Short mmCIF file of C-alpha atoms in Angstrom, two decimals:
data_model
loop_
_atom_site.label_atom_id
_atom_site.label_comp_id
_atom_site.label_asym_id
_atom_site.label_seq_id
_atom_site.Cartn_x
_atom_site.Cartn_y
_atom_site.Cartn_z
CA UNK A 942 0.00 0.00 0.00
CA UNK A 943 0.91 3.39 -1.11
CA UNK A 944 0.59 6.11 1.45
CA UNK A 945 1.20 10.24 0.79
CA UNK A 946 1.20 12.83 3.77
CA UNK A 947 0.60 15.98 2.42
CA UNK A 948 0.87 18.36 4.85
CA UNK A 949 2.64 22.34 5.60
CA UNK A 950 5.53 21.71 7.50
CA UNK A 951 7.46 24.32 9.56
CA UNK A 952 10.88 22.54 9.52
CA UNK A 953 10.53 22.46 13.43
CA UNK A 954 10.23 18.76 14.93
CA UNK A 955 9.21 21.12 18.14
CA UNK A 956 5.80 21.83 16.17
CA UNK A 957 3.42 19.15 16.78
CA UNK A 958 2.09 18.20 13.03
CA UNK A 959 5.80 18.07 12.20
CA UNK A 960 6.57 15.54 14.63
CA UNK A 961 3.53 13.41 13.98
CA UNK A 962 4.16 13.59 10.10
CA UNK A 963 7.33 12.63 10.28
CA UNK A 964 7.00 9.63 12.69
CA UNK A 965 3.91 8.49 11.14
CA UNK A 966 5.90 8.01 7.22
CA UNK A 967 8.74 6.83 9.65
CA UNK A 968 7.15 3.89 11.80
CA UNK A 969 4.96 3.21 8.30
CA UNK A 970 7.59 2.53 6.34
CA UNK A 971 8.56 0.04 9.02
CA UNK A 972 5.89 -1.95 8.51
CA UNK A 973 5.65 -4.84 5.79
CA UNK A 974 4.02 -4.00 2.14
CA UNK A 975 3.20 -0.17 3.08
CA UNK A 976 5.51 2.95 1.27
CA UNK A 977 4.99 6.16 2.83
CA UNK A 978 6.09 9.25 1.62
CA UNK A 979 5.65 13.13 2.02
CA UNK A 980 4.83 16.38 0.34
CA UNK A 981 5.60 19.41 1.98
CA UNK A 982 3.66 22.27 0.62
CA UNK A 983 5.80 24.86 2.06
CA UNK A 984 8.35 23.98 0.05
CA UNK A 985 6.79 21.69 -2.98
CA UNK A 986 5.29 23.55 -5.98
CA UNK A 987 2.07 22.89 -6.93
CA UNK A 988 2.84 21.37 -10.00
CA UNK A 989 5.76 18.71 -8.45
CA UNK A 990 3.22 17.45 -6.00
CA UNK A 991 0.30 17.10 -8.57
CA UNK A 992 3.04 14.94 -10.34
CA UNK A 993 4.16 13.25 -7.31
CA UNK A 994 0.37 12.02 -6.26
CA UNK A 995 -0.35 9.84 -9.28
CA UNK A 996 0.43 6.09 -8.33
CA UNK A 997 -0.68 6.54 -4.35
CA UNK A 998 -3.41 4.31 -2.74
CA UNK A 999 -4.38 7.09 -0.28
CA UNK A 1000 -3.59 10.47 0.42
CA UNK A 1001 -3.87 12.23 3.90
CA UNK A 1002 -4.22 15.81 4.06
CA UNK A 1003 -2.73 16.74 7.55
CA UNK A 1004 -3.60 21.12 6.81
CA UNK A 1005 -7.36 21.52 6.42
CA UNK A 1006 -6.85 25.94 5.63
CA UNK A 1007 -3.68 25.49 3.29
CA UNK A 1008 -4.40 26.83 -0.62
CA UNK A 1009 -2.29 24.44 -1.91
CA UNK A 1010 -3.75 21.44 0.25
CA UNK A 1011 -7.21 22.80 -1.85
CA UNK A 1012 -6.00 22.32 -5.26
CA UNK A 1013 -4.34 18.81 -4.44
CA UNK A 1014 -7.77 17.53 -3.23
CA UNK A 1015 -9.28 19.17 -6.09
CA UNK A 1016 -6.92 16.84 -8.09
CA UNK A 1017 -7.66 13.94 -6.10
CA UNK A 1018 -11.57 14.55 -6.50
CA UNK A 1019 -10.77 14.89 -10.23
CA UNK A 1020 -8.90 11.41 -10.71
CA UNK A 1021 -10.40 9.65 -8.08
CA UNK A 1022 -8.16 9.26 -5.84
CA UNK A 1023 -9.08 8.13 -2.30
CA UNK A 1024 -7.77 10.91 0.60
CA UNK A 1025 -8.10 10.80 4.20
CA UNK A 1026 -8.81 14.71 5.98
CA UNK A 1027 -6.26 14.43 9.53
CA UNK A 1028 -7.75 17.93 11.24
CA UNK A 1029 -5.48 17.83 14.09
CA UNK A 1030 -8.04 19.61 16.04
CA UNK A 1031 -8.61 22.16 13.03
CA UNK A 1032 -12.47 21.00 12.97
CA UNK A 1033 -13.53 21.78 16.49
CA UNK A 1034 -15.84 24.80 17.47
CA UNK A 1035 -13.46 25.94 19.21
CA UNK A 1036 -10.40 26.14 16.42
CA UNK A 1037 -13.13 28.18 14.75
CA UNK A 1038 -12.90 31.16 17.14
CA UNK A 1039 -9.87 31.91 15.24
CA UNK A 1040 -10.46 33.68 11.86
CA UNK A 1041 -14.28 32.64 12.46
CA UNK A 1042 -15.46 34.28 9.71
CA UNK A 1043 -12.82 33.48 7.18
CA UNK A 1044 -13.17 30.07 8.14
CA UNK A 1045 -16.97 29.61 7.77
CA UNK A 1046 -17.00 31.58 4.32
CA UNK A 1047 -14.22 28.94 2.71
CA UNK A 1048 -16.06 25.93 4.42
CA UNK A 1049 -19.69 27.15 3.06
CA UNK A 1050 -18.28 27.79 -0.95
CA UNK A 1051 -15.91 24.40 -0.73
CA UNK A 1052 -14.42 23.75 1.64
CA UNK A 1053 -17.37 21.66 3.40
CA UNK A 1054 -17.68 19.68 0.61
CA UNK A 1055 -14.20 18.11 0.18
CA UNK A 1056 -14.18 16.79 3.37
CA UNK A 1057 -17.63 15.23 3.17
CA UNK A 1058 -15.85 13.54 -0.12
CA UNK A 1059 -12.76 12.36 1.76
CA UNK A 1060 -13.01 8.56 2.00
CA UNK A 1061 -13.16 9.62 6.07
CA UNK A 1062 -11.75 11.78 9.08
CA UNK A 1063 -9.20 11.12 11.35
CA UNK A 1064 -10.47 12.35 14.42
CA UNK A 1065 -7.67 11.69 17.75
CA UNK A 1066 -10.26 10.84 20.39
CA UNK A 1067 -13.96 10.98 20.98
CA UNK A 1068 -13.52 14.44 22.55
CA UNK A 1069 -12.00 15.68 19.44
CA UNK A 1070 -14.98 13.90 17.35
CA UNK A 1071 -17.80 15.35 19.50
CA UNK A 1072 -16.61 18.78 19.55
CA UNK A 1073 -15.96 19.15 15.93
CA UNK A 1074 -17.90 20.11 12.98
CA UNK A 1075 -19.75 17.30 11.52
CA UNK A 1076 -18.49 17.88 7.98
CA UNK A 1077 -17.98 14.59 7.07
CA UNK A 1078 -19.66 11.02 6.09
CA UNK A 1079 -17.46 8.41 7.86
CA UNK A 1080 -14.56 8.74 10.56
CA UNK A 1081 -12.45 7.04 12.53
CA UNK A 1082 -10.58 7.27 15.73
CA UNK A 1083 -6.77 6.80 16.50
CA UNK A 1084 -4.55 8.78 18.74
CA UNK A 1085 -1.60 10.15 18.10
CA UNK A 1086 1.50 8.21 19.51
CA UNK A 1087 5.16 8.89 20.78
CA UNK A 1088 8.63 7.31 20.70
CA UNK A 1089 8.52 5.51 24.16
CA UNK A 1090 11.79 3.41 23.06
CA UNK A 1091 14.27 5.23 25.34
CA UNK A 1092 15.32 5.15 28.70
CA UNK A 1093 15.34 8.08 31.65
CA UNK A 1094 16.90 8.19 35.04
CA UNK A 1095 14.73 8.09 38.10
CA UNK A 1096 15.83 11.37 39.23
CA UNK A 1097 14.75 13.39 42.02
CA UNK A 1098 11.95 15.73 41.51
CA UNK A 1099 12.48 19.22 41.45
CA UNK A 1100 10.21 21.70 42.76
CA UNK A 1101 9.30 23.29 38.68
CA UNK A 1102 5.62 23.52 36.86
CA UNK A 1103 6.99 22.60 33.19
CA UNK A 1104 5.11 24.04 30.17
CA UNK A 1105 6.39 22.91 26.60
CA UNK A 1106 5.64 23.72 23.39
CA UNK A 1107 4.47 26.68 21.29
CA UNK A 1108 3.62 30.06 22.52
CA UNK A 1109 0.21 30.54 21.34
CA UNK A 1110 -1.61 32.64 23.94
CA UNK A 1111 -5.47 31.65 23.08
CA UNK A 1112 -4.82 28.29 21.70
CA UNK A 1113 -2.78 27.28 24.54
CA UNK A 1114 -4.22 29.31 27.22
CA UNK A 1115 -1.36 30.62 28.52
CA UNK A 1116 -3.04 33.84 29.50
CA UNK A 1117 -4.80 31.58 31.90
CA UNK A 1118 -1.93 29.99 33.08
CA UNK A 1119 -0.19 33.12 33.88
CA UNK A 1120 -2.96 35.18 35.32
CA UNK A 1121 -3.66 31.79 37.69
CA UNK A 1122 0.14 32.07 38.98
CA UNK A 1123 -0.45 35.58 39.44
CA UNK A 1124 -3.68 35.33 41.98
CA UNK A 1125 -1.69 32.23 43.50
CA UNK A 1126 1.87 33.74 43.98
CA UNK A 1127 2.22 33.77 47.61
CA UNK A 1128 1.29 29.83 47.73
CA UNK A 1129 3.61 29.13 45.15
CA UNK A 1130 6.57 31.08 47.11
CA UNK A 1131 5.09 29.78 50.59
CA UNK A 1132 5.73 26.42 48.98
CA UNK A 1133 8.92 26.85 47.04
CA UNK A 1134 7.39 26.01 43.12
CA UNK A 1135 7.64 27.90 40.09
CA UNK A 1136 6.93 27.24 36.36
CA UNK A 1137 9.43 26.81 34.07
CA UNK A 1138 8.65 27.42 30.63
CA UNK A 1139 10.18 26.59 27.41
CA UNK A 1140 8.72 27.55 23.82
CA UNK A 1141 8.73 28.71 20.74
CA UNK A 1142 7.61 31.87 18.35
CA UNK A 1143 7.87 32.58 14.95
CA UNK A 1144 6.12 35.80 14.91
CA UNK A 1145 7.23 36.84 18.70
CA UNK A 1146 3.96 38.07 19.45
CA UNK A 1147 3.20 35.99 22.42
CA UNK A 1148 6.36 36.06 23.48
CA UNK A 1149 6.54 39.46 24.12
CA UNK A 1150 2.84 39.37 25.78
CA UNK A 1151 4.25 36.47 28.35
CA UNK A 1152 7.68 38.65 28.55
CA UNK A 1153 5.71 41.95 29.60
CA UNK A 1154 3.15 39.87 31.72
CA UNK A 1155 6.00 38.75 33.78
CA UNK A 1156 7.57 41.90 33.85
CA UNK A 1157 4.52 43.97 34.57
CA UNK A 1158 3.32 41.98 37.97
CA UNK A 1159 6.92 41.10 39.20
CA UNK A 1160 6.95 37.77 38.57
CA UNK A 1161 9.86 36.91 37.44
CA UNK A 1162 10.99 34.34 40.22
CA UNK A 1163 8.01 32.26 39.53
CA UNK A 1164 8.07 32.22 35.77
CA UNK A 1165 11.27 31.74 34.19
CA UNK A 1166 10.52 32.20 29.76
CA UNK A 1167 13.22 30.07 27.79
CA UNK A 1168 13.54 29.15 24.14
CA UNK A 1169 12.45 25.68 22.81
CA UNK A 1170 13.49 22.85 23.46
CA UNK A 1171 15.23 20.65 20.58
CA UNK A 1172 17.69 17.76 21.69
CA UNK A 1173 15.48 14.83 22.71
CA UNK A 1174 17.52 14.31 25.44
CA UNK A 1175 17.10 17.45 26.86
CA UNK A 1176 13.18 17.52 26.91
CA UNK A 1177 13.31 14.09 28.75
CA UNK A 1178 15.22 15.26 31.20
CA UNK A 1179 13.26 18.66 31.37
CA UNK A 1180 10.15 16.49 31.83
CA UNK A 1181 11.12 13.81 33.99
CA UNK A 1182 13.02 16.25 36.22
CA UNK A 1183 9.96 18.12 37.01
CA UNK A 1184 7.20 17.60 39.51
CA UNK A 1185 4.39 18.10 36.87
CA UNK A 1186 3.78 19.40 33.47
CA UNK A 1187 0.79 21.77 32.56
CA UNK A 1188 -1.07 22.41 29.63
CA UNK A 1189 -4.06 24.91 29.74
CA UNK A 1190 -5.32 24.82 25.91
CA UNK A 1191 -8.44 25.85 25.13
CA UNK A 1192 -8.18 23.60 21.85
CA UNK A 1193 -5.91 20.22 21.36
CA UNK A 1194 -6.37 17.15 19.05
CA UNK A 1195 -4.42 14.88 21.18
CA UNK A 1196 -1.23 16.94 22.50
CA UNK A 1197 2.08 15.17 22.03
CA UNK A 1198 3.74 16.90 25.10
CA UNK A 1199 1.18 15.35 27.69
CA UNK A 1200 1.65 11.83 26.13
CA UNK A 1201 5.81 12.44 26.80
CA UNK A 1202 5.44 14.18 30.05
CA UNK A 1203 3.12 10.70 30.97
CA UNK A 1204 6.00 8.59 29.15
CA UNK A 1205 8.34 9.60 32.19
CA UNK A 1206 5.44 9.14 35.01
CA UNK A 1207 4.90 13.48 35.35
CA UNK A 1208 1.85 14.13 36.50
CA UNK A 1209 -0.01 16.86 33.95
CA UNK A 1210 -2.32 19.41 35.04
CA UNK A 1211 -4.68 20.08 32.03
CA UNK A 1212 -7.95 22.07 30.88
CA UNK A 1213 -10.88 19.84 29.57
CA UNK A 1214 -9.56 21.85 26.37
CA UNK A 1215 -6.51 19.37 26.08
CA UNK A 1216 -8.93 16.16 25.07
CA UNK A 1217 -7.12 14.51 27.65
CA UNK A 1218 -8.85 15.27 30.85
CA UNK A 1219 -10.51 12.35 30.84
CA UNK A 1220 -8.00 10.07 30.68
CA UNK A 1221 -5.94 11.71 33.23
CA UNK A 1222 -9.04 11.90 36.03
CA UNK A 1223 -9.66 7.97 35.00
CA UNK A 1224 -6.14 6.66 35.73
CA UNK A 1225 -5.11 9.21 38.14
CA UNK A 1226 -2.53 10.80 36.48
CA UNK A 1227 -2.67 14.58 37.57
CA UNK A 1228 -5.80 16.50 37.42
CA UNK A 1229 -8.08 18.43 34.91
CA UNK A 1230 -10.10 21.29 35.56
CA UNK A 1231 -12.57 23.67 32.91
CA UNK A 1232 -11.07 25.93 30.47
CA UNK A 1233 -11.47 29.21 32.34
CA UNK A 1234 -9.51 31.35 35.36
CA UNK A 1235 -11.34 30.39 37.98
CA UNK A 1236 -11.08 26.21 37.83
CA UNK A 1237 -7.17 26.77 36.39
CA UNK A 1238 -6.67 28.54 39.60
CA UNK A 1239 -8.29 26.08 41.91
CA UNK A 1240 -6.62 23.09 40.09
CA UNK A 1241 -2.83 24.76 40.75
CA UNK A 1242 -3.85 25.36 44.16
CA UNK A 1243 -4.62 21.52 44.44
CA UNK A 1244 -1.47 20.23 43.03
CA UNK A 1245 0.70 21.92 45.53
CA UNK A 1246 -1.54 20.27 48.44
CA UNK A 1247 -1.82 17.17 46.63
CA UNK A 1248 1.97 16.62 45.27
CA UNK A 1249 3.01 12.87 45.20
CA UNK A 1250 -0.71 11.20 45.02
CA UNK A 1251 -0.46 10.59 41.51
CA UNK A 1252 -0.46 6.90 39.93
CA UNK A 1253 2.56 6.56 37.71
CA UNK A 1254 1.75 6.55 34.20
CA UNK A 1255 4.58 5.33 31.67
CA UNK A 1256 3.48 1.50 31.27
CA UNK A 1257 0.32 2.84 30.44
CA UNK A 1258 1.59 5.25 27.55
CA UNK A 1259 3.86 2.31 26.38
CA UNK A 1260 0.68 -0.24 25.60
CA UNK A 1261 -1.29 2.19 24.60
CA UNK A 1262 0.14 5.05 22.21
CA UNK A 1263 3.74 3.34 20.69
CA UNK A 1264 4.19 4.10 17.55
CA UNK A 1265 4.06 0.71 16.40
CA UNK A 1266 0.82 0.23 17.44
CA UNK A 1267 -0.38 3.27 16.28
CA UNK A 1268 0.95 2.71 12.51
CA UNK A 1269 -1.10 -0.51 12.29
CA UNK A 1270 -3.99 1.09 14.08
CA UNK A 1271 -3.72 3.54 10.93
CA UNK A 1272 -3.15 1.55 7.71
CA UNK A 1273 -6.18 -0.81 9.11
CA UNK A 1274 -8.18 2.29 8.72
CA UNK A 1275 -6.85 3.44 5.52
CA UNK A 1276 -7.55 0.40 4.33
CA UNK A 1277 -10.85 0.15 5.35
CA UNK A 1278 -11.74 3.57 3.98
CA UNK A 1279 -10.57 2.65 0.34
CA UNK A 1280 -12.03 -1.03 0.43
CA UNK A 1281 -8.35 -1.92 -0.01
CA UNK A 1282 -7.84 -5.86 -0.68
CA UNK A 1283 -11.74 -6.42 -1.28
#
């Protein structure tokens, strides 16, 4: 089976659809029969990847507001060929808050109806699938999945909140995670924690916001700002160093950082937002609280009374979201889609 990822990359394994793209054609090609290969429509003309999509069982389209993404499933619609529509959280109501009204003009002229052609979804997790759009005529449901293939030391835990990943200020929530630590700075200091953040910006804008907010309400001792984080080795350790992760989205598919903070038993602290509040409440891995102020607040309070009550998590991860199992997970699907073998 012939597979084709077509997707906008950022040429930053830091950025989550980069790192799943690239593991997914990785751990495919892996497996026996299946040939999985790219185009990157950052960098690929339109005319090279028309070319380069004749001769593919399936394509996936991983960028659902990408021009060129629209004129390769125009081409796919044209000569039939079967393509799957990976949102990566881009079909929830709440994605839609941003560029709301450019979004629901391109999804009522076309949009809309190439994905109810696409031979089906990929949604990460039933949260994902409930909360989205239902622009579509068949899906299916597989999460994302990490490298879980290494080994960390059991290290003592230091007193740091980690955040990792993109600095996105409404997609992420970090203006709830920052104005939380500011109505709950004296319990952090009574009890010696901070947050530790490390991230990444293109266009600097939230930076600068998180910058000034620290500046502004003289915070700087709780909430240290870093760069990203790039050297695998280094975000273990990062993680598995720290006494808990948090991630305060108001949107996620299924976030790759929670899954590797869980890979090295850190408890996360997450918003309902995340899609994986439930599983964290179920197995006791941290706790979840509503996307707003108020319940952010509370839940941070918590964790510092509650420290070390958490069940330990990695086995779980390992069984569950592998990349190995994930890959088969996926090409069943595919195949299912497309009929393929019948």
């Amino acid at each position: 089976m012939k597979i084709l990822h077509v997707s906008k990359l950022l040429g930053n394994n830091t950025n989550g659809i980069d790192y799943v793209v690239n593991r997914l054609i990785f751990h495919q090609n892996k497996l026996d029969g299946i040939l999985a290969s790219s185009v990157n429509t950052s960098e690929d003309s339109i005319f090279k990847s028309i070319r380069f999509l004749e001769g593919f069982d399936i394509v996936v389209f991983h960028n659902l507001y990408c021009f060129k993404s629209w004129i390769l499933i125009i081409f796919c619609i044209i000569n039939k060929i079967p393509y799957i529509i990976f949102p990566h959280s881009g079909l929830t109501a709440a994605s839609f808050e941003k560029s709301k009204k450019k979004k629901l003009i391109v999804m009522s002229i076309f949009l809309k109806k190439m994905i109810m052609n696409a031979a089906a979804v990929h949604f990460l997790n039933e949260n994902e699938k409930e909360n989205s759009y239902r622009y579509y005529s068949r899906c299916f449901i597989v999460p994302n999945g990490i490298d879980v293939d290494f080994k960390y030391d059991i290290r003592y835990r230091k007193k740091y909140i980690a955040y990792l990943g993109r600095y996105d200020i409404n997609h992420k929530g970090i203006d709830l995670l920052l104005n939380s630590i500011k109505l709950v700075q004296n319990e952090f200091r009574s009890y010696g924690y901070k947050i530790i953040m490390h991230g990444y910006d293109p266009s600097k804008v939230s930076l600068n916001f998180i910058n000034e907010f620290v500046s502004n309400n003289n915070l700087a001792d709780l909430i240290i700002v870093c760069g990203p984080i790039i050297n695998n080795y280094e975000k273990i350790n990062f993680l598995s160093s720290s006494s808990a992760y948090v991630l305060t989205s108001r949107y996620e598919g299924l976030p790759i950082t929670v899954l590797e903070a869980l890979s090295v038993n850190t408890p996360c602290l997450v918003t309902k937002g995340t899609n994986m509040a439930e599983l964290i409440d179920e197995y006791g891995f941290g706790i979840s609280c509503l996307t707003n102020l108020d319940d952010v607040t509370n839940m941070m309070v918590k964790f510092l009374k509650q420290k070390n009550e958490f069940n330990e998590s990695r086995s779980y991860i390992i069984d569950n979201f592998g990349w190995e199992k994930i890959s088969k997970s996926l090409i069943c699907e595919y195949k299912k889609s497309i009929n393929y073998d019948k």
